[in-house]
mmCIF file of C-alpha atoms (C1' of nucleotides) in Angstrom:
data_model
loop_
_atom_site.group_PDB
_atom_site.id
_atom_site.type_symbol
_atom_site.label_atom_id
_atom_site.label_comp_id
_atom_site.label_asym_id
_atom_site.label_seq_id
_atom_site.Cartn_x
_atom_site.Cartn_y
_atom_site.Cartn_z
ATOM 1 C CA UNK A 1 4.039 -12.139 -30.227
ATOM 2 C CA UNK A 2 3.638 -8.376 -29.309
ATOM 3 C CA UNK A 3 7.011 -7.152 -27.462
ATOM 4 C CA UNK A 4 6.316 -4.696 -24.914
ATOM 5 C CA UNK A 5 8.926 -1.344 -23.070
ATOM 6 C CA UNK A 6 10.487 -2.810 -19.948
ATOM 7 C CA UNK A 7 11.799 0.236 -18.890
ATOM 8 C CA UNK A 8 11.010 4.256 -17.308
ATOM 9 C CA UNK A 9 7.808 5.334 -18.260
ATOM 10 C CA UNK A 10 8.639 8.402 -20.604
ATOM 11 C CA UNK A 11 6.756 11.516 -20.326
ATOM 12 C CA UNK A 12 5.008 10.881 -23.457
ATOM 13 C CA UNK A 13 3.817 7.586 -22.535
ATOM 14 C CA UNK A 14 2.322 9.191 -19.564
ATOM 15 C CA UNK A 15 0.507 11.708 -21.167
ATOM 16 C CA UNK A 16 -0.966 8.891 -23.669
ATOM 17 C CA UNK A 17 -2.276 6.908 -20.657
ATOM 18 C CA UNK A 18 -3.681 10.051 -18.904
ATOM 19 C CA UNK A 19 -4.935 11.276 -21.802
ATOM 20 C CA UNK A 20 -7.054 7.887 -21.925
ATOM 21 C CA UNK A 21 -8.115 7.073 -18.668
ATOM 22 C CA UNK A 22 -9.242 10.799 -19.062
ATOM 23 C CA UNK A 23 -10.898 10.085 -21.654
ATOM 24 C CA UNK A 24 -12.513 6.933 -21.618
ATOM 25 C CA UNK A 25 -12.101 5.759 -18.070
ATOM 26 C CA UNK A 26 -10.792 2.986 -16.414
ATOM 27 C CA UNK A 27 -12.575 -0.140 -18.178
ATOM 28 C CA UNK A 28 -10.176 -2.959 -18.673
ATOM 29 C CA UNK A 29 -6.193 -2.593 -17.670
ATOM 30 C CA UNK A 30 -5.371 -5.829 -20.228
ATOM 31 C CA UNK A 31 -6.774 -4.004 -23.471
ATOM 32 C CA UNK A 32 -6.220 -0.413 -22.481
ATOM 33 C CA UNK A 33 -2.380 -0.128 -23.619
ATOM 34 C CA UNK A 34 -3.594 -1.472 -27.083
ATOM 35 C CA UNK A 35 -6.604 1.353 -27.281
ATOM 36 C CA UNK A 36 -4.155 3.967 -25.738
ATOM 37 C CA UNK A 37 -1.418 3.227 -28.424
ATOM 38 C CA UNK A 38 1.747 2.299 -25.603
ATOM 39 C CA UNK A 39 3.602 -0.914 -26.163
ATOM 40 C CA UNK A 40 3.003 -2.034 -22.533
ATOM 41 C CA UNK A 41 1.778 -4.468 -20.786
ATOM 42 C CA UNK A 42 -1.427 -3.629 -19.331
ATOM 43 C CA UNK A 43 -0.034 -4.711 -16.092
ATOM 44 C CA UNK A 44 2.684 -1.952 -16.440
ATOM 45 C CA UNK A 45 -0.603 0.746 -17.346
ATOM 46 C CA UNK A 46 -2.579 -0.178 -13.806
ATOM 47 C CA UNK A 47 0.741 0.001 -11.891
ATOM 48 C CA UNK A 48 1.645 3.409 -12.911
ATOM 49 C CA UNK A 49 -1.569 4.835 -13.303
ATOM 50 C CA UNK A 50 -2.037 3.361 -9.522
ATOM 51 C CA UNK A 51 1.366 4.114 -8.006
ATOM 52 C CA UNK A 52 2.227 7.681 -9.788
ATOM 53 C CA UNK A 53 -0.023 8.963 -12.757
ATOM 54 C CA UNK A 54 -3.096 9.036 -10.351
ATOM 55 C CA UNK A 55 -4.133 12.608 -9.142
ATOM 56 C CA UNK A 56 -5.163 11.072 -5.644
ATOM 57 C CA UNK A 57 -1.383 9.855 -4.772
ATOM 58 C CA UNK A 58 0.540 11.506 -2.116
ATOM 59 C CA UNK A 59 3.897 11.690 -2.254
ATOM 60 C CA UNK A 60 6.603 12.219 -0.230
ATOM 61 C CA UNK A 61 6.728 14.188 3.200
ATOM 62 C CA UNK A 62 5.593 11.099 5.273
ATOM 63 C CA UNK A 63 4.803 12.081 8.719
ATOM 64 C CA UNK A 64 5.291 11.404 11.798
ATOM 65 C CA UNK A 65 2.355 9.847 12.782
ATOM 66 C CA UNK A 66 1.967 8.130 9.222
ATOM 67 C CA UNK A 67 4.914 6.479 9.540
ATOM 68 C CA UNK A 68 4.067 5.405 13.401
ATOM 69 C CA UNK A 69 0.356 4.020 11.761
ATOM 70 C CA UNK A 70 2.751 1.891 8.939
ATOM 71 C CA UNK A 71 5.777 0.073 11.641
ATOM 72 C CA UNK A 72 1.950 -0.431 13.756
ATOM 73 C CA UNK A 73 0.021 -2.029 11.383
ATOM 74 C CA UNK A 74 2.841 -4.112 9.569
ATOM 75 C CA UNK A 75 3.527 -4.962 13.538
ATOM 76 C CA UNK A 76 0.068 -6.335 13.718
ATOM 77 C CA UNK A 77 0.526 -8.224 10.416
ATOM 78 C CA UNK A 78 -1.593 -5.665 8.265
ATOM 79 C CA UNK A 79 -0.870 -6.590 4.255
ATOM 80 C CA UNK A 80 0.571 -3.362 2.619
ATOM 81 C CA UNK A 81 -2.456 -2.320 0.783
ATOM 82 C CA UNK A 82 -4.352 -2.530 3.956
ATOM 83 C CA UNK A 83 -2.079 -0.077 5.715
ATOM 84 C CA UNK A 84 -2.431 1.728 2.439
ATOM 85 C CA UNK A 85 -6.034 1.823 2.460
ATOM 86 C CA UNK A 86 -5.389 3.858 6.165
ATOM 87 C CA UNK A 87 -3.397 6.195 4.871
ATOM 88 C CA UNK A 88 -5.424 8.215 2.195
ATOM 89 C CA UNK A 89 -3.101 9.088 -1.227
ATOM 90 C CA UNK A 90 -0.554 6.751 0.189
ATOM 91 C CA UNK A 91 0.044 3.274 -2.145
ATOM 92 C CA UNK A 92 0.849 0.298 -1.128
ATOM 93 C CA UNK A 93 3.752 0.061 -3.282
ATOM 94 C CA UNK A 94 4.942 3.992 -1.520
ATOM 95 C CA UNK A 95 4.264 2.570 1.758
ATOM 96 C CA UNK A 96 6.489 -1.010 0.580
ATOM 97 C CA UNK A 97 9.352 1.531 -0.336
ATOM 98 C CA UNK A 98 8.972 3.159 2.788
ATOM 99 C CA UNK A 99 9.178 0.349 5.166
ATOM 100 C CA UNK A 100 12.088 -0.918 3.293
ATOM 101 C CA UNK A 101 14.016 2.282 2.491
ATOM 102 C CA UNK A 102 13.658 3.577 6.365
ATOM 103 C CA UNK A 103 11.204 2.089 8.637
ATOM 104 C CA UNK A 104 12.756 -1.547 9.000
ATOM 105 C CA UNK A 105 16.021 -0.025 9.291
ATOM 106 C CA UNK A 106 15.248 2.419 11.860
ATOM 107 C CA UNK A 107 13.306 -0.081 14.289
ATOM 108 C CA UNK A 108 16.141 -2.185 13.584
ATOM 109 C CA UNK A 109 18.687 0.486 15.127
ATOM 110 C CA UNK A 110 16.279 1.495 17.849
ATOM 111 C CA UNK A 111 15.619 5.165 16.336
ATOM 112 C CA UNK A 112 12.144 4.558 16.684
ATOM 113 C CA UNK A 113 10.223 1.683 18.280
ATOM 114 C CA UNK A 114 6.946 0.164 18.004
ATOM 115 C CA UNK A 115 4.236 1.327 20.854
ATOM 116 C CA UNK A 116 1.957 -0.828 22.527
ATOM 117 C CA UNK A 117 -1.906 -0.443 21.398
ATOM 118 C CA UNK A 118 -4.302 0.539 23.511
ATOM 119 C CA UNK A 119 -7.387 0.089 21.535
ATOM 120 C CA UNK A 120 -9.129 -1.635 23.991
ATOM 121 C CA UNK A 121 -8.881 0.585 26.981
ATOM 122 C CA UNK A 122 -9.532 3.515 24.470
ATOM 123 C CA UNK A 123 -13.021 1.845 23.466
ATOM 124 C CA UNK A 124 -13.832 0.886 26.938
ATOM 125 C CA UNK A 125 -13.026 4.278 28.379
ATOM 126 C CA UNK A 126 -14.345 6.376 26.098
ATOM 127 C CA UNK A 127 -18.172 7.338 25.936
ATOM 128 C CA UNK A 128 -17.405 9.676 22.817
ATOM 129 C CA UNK A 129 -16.530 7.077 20.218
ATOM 130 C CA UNK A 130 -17.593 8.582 16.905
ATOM 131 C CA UNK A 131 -16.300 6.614 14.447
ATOM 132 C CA UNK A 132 -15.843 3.126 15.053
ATOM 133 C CA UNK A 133 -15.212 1.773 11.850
ATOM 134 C CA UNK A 134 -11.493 2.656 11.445
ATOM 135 C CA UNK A 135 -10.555 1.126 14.836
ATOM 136 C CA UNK A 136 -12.827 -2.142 14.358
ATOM 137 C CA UNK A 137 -11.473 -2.605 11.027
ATOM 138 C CA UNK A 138 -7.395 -2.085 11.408
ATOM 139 C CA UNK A 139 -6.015 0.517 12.687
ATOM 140 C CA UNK A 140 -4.945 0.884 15.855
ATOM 141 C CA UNK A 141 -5.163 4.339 17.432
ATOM 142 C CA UNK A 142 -1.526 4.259 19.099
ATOM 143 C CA UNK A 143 -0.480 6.967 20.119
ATOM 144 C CA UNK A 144 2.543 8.384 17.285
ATOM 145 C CA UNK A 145 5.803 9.134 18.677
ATOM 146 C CA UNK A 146 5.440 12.704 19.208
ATOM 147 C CA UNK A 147 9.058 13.634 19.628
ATOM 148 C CA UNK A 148 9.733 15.478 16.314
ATOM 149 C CA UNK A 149 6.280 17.188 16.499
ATOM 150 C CA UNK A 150 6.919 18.276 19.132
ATOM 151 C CA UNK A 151 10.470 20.459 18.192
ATOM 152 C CA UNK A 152 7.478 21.962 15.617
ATOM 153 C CA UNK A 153 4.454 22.022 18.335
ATOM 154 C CA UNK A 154 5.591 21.600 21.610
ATOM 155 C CA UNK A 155 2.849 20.010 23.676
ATOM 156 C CA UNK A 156 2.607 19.558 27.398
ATOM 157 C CA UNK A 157 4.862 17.566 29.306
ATOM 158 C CA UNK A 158 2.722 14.361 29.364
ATOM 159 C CA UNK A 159 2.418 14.174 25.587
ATOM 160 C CA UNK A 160 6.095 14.456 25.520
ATOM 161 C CA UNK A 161 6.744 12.406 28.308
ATOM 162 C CA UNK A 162 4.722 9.785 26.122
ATOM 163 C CA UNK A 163 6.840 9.626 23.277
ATOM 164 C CA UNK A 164 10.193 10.377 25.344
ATOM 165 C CA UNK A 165 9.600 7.102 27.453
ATOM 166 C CA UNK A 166 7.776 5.285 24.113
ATOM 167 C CA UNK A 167 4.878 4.628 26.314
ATOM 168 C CA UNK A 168 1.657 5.532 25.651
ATOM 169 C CA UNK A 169 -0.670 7.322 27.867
ATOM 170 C CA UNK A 170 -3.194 6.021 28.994
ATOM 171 C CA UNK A 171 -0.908 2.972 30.308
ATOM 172 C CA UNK A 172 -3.230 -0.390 29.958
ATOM 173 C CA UNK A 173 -4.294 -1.015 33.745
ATOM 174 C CA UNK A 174 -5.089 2.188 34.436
ATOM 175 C CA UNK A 175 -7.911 4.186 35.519
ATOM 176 C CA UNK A 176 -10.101 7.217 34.277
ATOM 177 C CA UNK A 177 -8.573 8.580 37.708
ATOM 178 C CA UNK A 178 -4.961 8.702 36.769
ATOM 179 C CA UNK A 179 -3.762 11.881 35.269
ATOM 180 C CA UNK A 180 -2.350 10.682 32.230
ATOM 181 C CA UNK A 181 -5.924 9.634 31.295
ATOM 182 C CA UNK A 182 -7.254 12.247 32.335
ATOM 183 C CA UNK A 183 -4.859 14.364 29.825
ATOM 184 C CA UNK A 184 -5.569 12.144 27.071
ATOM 185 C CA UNK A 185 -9.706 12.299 27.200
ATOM 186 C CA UNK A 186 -10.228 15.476 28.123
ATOM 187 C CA UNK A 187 -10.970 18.353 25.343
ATOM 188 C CA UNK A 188 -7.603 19.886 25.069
ATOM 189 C CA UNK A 189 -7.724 23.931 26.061
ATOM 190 C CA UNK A 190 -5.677 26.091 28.172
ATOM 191 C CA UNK A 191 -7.180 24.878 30.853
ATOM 192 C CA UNK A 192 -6.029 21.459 30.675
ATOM 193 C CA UNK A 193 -2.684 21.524 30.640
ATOM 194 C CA UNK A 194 -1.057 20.234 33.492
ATOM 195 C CA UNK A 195 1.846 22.255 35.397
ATOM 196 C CA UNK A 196 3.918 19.996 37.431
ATOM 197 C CA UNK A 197 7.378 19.954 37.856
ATOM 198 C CA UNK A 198 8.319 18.478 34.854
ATOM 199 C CA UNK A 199 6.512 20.435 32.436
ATOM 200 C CA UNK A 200 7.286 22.228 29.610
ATOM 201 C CA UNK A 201 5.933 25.032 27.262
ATOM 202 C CA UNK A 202 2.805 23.501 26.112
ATOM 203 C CA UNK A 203 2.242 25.934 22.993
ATOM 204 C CA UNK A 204 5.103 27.219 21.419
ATOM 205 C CA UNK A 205 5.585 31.134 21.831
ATOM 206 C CA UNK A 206 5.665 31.790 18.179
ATOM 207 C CA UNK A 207 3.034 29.929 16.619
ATOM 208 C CA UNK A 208 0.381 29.893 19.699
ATOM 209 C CA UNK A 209 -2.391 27.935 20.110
ATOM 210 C CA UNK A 210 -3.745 28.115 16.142
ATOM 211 C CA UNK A 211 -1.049 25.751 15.026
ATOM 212 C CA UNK A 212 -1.618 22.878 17.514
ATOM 213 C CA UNK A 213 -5.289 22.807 16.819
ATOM 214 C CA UNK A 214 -4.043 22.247 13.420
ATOM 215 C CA UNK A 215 -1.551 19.716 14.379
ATOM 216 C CA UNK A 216 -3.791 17.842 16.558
ATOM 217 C CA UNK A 217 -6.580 17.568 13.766
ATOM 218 C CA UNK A 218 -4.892 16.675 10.510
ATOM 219 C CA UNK A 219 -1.519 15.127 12.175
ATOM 220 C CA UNK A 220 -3.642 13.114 14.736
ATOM 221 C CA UNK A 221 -7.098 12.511 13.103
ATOM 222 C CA UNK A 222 -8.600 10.088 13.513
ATOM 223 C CA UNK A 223 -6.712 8.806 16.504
ATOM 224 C CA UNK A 224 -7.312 11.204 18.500
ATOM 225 C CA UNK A 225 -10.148 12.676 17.208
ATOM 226 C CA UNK A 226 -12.827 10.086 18.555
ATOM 227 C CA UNK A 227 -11.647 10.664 22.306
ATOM 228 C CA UNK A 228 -10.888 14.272 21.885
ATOM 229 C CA UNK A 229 -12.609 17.262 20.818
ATOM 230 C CA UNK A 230 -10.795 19.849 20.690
ATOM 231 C CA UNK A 231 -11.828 23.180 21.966
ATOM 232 C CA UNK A 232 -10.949 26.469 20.220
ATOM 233 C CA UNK A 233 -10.674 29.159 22.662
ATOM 234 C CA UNK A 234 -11.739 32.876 21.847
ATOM 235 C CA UNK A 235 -9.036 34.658 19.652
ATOM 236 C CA UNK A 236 -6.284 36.106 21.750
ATOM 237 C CA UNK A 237 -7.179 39.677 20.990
ATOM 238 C "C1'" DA B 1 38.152 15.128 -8.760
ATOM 239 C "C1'" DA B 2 37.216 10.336 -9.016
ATOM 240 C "C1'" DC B 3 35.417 6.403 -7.143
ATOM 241 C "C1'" DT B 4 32.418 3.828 -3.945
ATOM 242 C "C1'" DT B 5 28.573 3.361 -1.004
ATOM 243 C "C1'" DT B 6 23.978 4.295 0.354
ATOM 244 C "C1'" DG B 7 19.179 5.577 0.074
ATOM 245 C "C1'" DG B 8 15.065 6.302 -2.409
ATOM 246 C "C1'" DC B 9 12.075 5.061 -5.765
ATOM 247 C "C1'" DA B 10 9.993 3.121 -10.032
ATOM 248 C "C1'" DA B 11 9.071 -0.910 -12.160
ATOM 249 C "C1'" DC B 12 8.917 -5.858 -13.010
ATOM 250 C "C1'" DC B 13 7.849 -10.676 -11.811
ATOM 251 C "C1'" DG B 14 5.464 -14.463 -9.972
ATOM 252 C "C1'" DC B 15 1.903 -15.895 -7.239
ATOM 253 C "C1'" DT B 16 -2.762 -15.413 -5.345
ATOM 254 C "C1'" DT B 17 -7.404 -13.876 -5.326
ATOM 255 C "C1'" DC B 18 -11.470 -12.356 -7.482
ATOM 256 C "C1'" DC B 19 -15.010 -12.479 -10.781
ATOM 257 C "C1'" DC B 20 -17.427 -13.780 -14.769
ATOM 258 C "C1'" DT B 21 -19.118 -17.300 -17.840
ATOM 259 C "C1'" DA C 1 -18.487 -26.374 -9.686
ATOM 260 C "C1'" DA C 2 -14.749 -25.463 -12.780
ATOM 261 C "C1'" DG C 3 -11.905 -22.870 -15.806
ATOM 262 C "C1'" DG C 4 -9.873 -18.779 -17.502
ATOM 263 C "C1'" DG C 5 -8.871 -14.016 -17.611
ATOM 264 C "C1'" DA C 6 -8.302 -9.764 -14.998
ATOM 265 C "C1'" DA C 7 -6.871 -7.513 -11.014
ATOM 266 C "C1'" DG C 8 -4.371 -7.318 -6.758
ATOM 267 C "C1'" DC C 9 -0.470 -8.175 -3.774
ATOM 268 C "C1'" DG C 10 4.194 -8.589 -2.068
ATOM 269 C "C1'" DG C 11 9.084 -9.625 -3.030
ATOM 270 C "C1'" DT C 12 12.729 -8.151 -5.565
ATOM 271 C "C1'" DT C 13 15.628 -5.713 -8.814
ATOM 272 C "C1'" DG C 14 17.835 -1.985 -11.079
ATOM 273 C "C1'" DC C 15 18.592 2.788 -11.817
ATOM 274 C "C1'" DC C 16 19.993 7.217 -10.304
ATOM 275 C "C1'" DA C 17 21.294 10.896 -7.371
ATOM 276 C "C1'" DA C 18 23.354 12.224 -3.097
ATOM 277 C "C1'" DA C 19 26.652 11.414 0.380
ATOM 278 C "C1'" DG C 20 30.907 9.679 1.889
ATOM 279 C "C1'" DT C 21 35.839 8.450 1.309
#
DNA sequence: AACTTTGGCAACCGCTTCCCT
DNA sequence: AAGGGAAGCGGTTGCCAAAGT
């Protein structure tokens, strides 16, 4: 009976399997490790070519937002690889770690908390869906907990109120009439932000407009980006 | 400086599901 | 329809480095 490594993939081992898939493709995990020359299982092969040798994988540096999509689908009962399959580059077995390493503990102790969805008031109020797929399938377009984007990207003072109260605007129940719906669907300029009493900077003095628009569309797509198209102003000459 | 605790991550194991014959 | 092999999934373990005492 052929033994096989239970133990750290070595760097050469690595190269061998990369080297192969490179080579010859991904055809059959069982008899690749024999064609390849490793003494592993090929179990072992699929699970690191999957999990680390694989170009596509992200790693590290969740973020905000991809952690808030991960405590709301595992909320919702979503199976790891589905709440993988949301979060491009990410694996399931990453995402596992994550939950287990920092997510469960920190919804345990209150640092962060889940938020309720409003999928259904988001599909009912908006006339701008684009891209239905990701919300009919499982993912909820929640609303992340903005609070350490915004030290980075400071927002206006409903976006932080949002995460600072853990509620997310708009509230279920409300109208296209109340003002925190109103901030949430309409295109976000210079124009919309609202100055009440409680406001705050809306775009930080140093970075300006330019960074936000980035923020909002790779931080927030595609949550955000059905309801909200984002205008870019004129350059600030 | 030495020891212990904690956190993060890679990897394995067992079970389930899928797919082909 | 049934059986068997391959692939996928989730729980768990063990290692290691960093932080704490």
């Amino acid at each position: 009976m052929a033994s096989f490594k239970k133990c750290p993939w070595t760097r050469e081992e690595d190269m061998q399997l990369v080297n192969h898939i490179s080579k010859y493709g991904i055809w059959n995990w069982s008899q690749m490790p024999k064609h390849a020359g490793l003494s592993r299982t090929g179990k072992s092969c699929r699970l690191r070519w999957m999990n680390y040798l694989d170009p596509q994988v992200k790693r590290g540096n969740y973020s905000q937002v991809e952690d808030q999509i991960i405590i709301n689908m595992r909320h919702n009962g979503a199976g790891w690889s589905l709440i993988a399959e949301s979060l491009p580059g990410r694996t399931d077995n990453e995402i596992k770690n994550r939950w287990h390493s920092r997510l469960s503990k920190r919804l345990a102790n209150g640092t962060v908390q889940k938020m309720e969805p409003y999928r259904e008031q988001i599909i009912s109020e908006t006339d701008t869906m684009m891209n239905c797929d990701y919300l009919n399938d499982n993912v909820f377009p929640e609303a992340p907990n903005l609070e350490e984007a915004y030290e980075e990207y400071p927002l206006s003072s409903y976006m932080l109120g949002a995460s600072r109260n853990n509620t997310v605007p708009p509230t279920c129940g409300s109208t296209s009439a109340d003002p925190h719906i109103r901030f949430w669907r309409e295109p976000f300029s210079l124009d919309n932000v609202y100055d009440t009493d409680e406001c705050e900077t809306y775009v930080d003095p140093e970075f300006g407009l330019p960074k936000l628009q980035d923020w909002l569309r790779e931080s927030c797509y595609p949550y955000y980006y059905p309801c909200y198209e984002i205008l870019v102003p004129n350059p600030i000459s």
